[in-house]
Short mmCIF file of C-alpha atoms and ligand atoms in Angstrom, two decimals:
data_model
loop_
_atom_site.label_atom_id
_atom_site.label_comp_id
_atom_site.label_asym_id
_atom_site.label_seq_id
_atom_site.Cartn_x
_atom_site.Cartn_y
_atom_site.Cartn_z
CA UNK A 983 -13.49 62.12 22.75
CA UNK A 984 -16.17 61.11 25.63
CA UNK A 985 -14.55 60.20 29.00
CA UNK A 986 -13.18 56.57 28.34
CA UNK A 987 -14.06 55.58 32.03
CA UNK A 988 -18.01 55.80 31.50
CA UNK A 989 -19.06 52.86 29.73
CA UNK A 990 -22.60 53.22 27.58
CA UNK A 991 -25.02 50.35 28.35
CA UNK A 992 -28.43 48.92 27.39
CA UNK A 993 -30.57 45.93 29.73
CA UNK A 994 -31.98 42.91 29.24
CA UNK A 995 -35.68 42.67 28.74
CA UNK A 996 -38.31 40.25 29.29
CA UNK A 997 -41.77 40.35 28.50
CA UNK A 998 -44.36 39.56 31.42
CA UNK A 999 -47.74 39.45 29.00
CA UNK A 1000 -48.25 39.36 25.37
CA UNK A 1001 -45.86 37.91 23.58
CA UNK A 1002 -46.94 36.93 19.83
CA UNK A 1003 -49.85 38.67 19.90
CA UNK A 1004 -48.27 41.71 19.95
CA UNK A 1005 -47.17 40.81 16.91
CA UNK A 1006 -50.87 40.92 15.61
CA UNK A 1007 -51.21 44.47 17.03
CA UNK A 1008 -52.34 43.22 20.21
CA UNK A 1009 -50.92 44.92 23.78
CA UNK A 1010 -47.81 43.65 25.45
CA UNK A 1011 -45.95 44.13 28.53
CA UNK A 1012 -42.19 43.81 28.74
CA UNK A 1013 -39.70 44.93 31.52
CA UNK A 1014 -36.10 45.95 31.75
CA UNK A 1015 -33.98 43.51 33.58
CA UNK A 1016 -31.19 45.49 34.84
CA UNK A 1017 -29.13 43.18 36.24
CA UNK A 1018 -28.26 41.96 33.19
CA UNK A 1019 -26.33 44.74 30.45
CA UNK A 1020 -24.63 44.69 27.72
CA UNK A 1021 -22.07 47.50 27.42
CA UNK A 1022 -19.37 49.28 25.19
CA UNK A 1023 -16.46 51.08 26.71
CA UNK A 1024 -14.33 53.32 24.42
CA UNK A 1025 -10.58 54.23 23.57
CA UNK A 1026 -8.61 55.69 21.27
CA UNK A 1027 -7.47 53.67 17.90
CA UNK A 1028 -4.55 54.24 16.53
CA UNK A 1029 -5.42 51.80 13.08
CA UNK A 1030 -8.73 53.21 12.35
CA UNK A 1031 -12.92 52.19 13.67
CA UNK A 1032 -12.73 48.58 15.42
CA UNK A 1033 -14.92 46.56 17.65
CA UNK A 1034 -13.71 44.31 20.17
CA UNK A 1035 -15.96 41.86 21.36
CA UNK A 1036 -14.89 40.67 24.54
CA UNK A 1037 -17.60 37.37 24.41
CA UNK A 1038 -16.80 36.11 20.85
CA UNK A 1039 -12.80 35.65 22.23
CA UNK A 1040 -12.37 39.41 21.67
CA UNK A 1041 -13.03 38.75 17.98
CA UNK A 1042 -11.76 42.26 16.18
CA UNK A 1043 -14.77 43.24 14.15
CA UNK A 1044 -14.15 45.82 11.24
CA UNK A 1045 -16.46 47.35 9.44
CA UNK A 1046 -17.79 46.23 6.29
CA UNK A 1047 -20.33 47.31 4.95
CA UNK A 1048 -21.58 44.57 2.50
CA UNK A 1049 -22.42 42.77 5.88
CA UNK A 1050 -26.10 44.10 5.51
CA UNK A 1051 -27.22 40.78 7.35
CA UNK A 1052 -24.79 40.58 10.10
CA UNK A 1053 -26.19 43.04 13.14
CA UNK A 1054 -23.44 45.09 14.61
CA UNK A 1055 -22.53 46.05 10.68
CA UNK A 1056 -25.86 46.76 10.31
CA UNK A 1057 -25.96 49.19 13.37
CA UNK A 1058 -22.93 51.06 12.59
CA UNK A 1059 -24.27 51.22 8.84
CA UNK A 1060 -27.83 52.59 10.18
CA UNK A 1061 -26.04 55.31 12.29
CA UNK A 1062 -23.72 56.46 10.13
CA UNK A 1063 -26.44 57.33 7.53
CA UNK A 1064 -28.64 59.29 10.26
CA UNK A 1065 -25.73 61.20 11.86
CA UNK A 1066 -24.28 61.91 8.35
CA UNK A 1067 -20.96 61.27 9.57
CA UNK A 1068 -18.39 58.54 9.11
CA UNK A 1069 -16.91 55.75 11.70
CA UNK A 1070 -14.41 57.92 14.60
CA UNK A 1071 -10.95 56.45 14.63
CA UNK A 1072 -11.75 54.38 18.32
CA UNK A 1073 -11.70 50.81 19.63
CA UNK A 1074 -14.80 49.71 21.02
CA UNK A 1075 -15.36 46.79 24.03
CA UNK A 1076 -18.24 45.48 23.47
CA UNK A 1077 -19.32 43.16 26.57
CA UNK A 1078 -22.68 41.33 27.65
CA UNK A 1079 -23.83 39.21 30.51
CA UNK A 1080 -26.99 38.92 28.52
CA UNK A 1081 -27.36 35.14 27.75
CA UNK A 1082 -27.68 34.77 23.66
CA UNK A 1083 -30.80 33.66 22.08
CA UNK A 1084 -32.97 33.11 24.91
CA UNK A 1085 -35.33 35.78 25.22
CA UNK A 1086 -33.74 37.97 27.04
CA UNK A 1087 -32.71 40.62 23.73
CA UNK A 1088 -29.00 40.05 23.72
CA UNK A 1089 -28.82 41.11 20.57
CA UNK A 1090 -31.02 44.27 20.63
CA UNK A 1091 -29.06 45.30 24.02
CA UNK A 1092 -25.62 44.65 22.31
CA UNK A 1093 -26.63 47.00 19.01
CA UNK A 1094 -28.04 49.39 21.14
CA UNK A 1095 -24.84 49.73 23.91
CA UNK A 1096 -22.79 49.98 20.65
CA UNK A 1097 -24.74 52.57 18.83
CA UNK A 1098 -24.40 55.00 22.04
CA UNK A 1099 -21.24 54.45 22.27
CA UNK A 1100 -20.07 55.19 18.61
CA UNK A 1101 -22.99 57.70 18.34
CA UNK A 1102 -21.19 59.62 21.88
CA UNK A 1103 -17.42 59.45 20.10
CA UNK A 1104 -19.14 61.40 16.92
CA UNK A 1105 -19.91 63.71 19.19
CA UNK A 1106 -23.49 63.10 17.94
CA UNK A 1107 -25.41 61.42 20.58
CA UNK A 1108 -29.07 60.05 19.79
CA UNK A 1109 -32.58 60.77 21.36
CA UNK A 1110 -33.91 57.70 22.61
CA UNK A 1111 -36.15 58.25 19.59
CA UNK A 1112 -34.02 57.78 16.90
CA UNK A 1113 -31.97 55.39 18.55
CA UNK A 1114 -35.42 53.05 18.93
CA UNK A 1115 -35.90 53.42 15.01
CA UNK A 1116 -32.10 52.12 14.33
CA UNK A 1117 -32.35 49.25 16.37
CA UNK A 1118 -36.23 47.81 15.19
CA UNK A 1119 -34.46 48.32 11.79
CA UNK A 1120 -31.28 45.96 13.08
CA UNK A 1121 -34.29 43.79 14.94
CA UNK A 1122 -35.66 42.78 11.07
CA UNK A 1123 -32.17 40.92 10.42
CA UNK A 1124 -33.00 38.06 13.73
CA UNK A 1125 -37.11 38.40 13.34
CA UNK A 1126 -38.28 39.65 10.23
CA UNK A 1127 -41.14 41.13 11.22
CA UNK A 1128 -40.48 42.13 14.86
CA UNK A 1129 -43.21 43.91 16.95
CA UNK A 1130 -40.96 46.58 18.30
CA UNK A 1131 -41.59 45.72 21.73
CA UNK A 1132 -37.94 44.17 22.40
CA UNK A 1133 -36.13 47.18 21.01
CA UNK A 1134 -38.59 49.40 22.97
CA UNK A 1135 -37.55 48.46 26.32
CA UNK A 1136 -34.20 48.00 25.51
CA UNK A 1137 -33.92 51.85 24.18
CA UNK A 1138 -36.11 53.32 26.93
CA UNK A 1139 -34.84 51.15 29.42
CA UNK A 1140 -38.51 51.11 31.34
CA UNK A 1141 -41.53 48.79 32.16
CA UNK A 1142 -43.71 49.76 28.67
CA UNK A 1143 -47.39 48.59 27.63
CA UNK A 1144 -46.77 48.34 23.86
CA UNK A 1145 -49.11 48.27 21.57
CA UNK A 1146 -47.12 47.94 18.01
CA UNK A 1147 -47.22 51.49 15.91
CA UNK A 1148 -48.60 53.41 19.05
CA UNK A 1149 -46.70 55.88 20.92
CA UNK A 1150 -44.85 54.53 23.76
CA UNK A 1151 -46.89 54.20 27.45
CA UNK A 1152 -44.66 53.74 30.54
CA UNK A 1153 -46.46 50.89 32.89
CA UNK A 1154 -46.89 52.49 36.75
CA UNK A 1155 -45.12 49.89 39.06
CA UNK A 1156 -47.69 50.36 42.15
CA UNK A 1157 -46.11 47.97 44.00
CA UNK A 1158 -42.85 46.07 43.04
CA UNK A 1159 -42.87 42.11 42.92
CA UNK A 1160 -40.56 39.72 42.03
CA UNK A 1161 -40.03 37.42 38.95
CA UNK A 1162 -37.17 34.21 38.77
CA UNK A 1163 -36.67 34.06 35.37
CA UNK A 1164 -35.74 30.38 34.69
CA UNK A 1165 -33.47 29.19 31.65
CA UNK A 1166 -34.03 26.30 29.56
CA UNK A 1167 -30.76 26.27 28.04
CA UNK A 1168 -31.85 25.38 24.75
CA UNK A 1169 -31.94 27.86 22.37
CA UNK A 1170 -34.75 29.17 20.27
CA UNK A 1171 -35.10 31.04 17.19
CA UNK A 1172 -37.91 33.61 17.65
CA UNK A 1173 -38.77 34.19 14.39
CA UNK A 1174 -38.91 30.68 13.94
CA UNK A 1175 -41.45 30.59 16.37
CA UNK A 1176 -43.41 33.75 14.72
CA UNK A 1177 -43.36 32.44 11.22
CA UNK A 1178 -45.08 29.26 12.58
CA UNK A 1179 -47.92 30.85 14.49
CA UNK A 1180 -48.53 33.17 11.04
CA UNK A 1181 -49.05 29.68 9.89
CA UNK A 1182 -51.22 29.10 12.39
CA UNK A 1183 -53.29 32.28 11.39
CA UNK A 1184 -53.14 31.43 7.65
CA UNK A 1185 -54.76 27.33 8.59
CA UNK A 1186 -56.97 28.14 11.40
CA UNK A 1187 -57.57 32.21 10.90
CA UNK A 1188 -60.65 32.20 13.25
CA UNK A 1189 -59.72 29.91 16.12
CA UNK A 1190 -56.12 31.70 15.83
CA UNK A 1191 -57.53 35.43 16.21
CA UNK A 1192 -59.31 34.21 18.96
CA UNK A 1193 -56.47 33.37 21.03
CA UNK A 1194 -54.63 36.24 19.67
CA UNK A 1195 -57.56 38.34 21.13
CA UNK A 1196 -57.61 36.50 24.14
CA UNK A 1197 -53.82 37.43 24.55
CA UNK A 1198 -54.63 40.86 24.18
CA UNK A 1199 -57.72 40.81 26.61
CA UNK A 1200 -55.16 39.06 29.65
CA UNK A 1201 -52.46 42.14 28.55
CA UNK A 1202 -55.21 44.68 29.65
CA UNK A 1203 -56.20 43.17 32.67
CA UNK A 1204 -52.61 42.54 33.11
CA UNK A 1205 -51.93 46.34 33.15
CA UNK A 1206 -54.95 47.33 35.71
CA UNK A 1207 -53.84 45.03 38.05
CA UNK A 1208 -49.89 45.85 38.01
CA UNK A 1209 -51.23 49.96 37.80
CA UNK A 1210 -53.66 49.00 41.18
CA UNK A 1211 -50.94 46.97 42.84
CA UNK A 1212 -53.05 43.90 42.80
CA UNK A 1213 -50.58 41.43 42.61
CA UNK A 1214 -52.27 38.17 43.61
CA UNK A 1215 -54.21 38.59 40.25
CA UNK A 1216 -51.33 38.03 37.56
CA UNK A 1217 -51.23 34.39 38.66
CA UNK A 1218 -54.24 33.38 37.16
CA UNK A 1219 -53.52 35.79 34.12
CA UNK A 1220 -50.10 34.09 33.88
CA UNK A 1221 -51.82 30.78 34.00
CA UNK A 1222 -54.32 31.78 31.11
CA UNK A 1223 -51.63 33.12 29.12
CA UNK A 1224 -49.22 29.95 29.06
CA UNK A 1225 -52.27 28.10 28.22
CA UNK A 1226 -52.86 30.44 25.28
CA UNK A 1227 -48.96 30.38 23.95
CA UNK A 1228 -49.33 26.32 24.25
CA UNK A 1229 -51.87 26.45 22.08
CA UNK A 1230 -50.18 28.69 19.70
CA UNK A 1231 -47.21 25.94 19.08
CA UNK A 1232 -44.62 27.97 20.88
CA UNK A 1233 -44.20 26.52 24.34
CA UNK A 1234 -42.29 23.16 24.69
CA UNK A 1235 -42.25 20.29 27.06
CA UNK A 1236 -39.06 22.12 29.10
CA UNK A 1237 -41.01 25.01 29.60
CA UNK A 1238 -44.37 23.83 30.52
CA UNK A 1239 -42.45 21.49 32.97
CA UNK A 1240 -40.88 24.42 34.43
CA UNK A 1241 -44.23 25.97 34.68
CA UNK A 1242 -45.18 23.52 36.36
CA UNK A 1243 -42.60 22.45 38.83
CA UNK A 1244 -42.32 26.35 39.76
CA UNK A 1245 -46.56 26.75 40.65
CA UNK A 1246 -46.24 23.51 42.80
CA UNK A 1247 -43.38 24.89 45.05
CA UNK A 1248 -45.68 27.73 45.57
CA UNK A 1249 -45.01 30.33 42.59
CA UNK A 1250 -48.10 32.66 42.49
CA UNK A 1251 -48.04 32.58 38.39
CA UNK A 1252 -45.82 30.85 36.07
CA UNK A 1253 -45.56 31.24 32.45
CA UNK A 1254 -43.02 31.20 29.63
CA UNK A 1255 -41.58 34.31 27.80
CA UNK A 1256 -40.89 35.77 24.98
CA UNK A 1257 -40.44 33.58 21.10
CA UNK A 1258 -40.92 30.50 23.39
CA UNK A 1259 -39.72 27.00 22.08
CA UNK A 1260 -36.84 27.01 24.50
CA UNK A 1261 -35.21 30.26 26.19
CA UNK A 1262 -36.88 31.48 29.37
CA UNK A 1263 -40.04 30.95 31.37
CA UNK A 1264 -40.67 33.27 34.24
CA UNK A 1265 -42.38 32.46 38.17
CA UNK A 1266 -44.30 35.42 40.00
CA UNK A 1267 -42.88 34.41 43.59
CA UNK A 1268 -43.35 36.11 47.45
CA UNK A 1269 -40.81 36.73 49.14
CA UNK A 1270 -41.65 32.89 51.43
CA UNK A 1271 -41.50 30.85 48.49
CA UNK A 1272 -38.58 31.90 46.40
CA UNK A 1273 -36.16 29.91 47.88
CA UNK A 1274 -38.47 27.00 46.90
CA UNK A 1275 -39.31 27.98 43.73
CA UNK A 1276 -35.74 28.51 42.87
CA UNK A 1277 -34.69 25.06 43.85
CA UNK A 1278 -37.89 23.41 42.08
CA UNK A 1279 -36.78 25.05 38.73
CA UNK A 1280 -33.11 23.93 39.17
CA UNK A 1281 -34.43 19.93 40.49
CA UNK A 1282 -36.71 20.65 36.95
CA UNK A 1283 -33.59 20.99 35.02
CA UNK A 1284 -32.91 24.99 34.62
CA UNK A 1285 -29.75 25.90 33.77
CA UNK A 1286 -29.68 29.44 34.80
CA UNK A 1287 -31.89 31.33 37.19
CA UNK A 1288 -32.14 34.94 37.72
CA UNK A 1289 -33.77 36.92 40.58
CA UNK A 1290 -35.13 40.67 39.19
CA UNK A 1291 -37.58 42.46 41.13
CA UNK A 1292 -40.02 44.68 38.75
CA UNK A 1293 -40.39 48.30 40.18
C1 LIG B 1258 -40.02 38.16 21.18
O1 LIG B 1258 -39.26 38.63 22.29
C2 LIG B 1258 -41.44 38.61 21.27
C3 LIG B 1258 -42.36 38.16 20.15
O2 LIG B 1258 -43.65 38.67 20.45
C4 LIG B 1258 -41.90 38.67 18.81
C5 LIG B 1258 -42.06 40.16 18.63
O3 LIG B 1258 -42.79 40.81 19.39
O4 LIG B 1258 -41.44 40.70 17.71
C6 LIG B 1258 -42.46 36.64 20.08
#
C-alpha cells in the first residue's frame, strides 16, 4: 500500500499556438497550468475497488466494465490490461479544481491522476510513456480523433512543441511571461468543433490547408521567439492566429469580444484556446497592465480568470 498522505496529481493544460491544426499534423504549443490539478488520494477498502468523486457529490463509482464509453471505466479498463493485474481492494478520492469542458483538459488530468494512483496501489507504477498511450486512448471517447497534444502535457506535465506522431520536444522557457486565461463560461464540445473544421477541409480543401498551414507557420515562429526570449513578438502571432481560428468556424462572439476587450486594456496578444466555441481565451500581459486586463475581461463578461505565469 503507497503512503495514503501523498496524493498523485496531473495539471491543467492550455495550448498557447496551434490548436486544430495540430490536428492536421501541423505543430502546436501547449503548457501545463499548475495551479490548477486534479488529484486522487488513496485508502484502504474494506468492500472491494471504488472511486469517490468528491466533485460529482462524492458519487461512488464502481467498476464496470461494459462502460467502454464512460472515461474513468475506460482508464481503469486500459490499465488493468497493460499491468496484467486486477483492480486493488482501495477507495480512491478523486478531486479537481480543473473547470469541466472548457479547454483546460479536465478530463485528461482526472484519468491521468487516477491511473497513477491505482497504477501506485498495484504496486505497478507507469513510465510517463505508457501512461501517455492510456490516456490518448481514454482522449478518443470526448474527441474522436484527438491530436495527442492535451494528453501530452497532461502526462509530462511540461511546456511541449507537438507535432502529432513525433517524439515529444520540451519548449525552452528563455524568459517566463505571463498569460490570464479568461473563461467564457459556456461550454464547448471540442470535438464538435473538430468535426466541423474537417468539414471545412472536405468543402473548401485548398483555402482550408492554407490556413491550416498558416497555423503551423505562426507555431514555428511561435517557438523561436519563446526559445530567444523575444516576448514582444507573440502578440502579433497571437493576433494572426485568432484571426486564423475565426476563420476556421471555431471562435465565437464571447471570445473574440474578450480578445478584444483584453488588447485594448493593453494585453500584448490575445487569442482564444484550445476546441474554441466557448471555454477559454488567453491575454499575453506585463506585469503594468494585468490589473487592467483582468478587470477588462471581467467588465467583458468572464466568468473566471486565472493568473499562470509560463516558465
Ligand atoms: C483541443 O484542446 C485541441 C484541438 O486541437 C483538438 C486536438 O488537438 O485534439 C482543438
Amino acid at each position: 500500500m503507497p503512503d495514503p498522505t501523498l496524493d498523485t496529481t496531473a495539471p491543467a493544460k492550455i495550448i498557447l499556438f496551434g490548436e486544430h491544426a495540430v490536428v492536421y499534423g501541423e505543430p502546436a504549443i501547449a503548457v501545463p497550468v499548475a495551479s490548477l490539478q486534479a488529484s486522487a488520494a488513496i485508502q484502504p477498502s474494506e468492500d472491494g475497488f471504488k472511486i469517490i468523486a468528491h466533485d460529482l457529490d462524492a458519487a461512488i463509482v464502481r467498476y464496470d466494465p461494459q462502460l467502454i464509453k464512460e472515461p474513468l471505466q475506460r482508464t481503469l479498463t486500459l490499465l488493468q490490461q497493460h499491468t496484467g493485474q486486477s483492480l486493488p481492494d482501495v477507495e480512491i478520492h478523486l478531486r479537481s479544481t480543473i473547470p469541466m469542458a472548457s479547454g483546460l483538459g479536465s478530463g485528461a488530468a482526472i484519468s491521468t491522476a487516477l491511473a497513477r494512483a491505482v497504477s501506485a496501489a498495484m504496486e505497478s507504477p507507469l513510465s510517463n510513456e505508457t501512461l501517455n498511450g492510456i490516456i490518448f486512448e481514454v482522449e478518443k471517447i470526448h474527441h474522436g480523433t484527438p491530436s495527442g497534444i492535451d494528453n501530452t502535457v497532461i502526462v509530462y506535465e511540461q511546456p511541449i512543441y507537438y507535432v502529432r506522431n513525433q517524439p515529444i520536444e520540451r519548449l525552452k522557457i528563455e524568459q517566463h511571461f505571463k498569460l490570464i486565461i479568461g473563461d467564457t463560461g459556456k461550454k464547448a464540445l471540442t470535438h464538435v468543433a473538430v468535426g466541423d473544421v474537417r468539414k471545412l477541409m472536405e468543402a473548401q480543401p485548398e483555402q482550408t490547408q492554407q490556413r491550416i498551414s498558416a497555423i503551423g507557420e505562426i507555431a514555428t515562429a511561435a517557438r523561436v521567439a519563446i526559445e530567444h526570449g523575444h516576448i514582444a513578438d507573440l502578440g502579433q502571432l497571437m493576433h494572426e492566429n485568432h484571426r486564423l481560428l475565426k476563420e476556421l468556424t471555431v471562435s465565437s462572439s464571447d471570445l473574440n469580444r474578450f480578445v478584444e476587450a483584453a488588447l485594448e486594456a493593453g494585453a500584448i496578444g490575445a487569442k482564444m484556446s484550445g476546441g474554441g466555441r466557448g471555454g477559454n481565451m488567453i491575454a499575453l500581459v506585463d506585469e503594468r497592465h494585468s490589473q487592467a486586463v483582468m478587470q477588462a475581461l471581467r467588465d467583458a463578461g468572464a466568468v473566471n480568470l486565472i493568473e499562470t505565469i509560463v516558465c
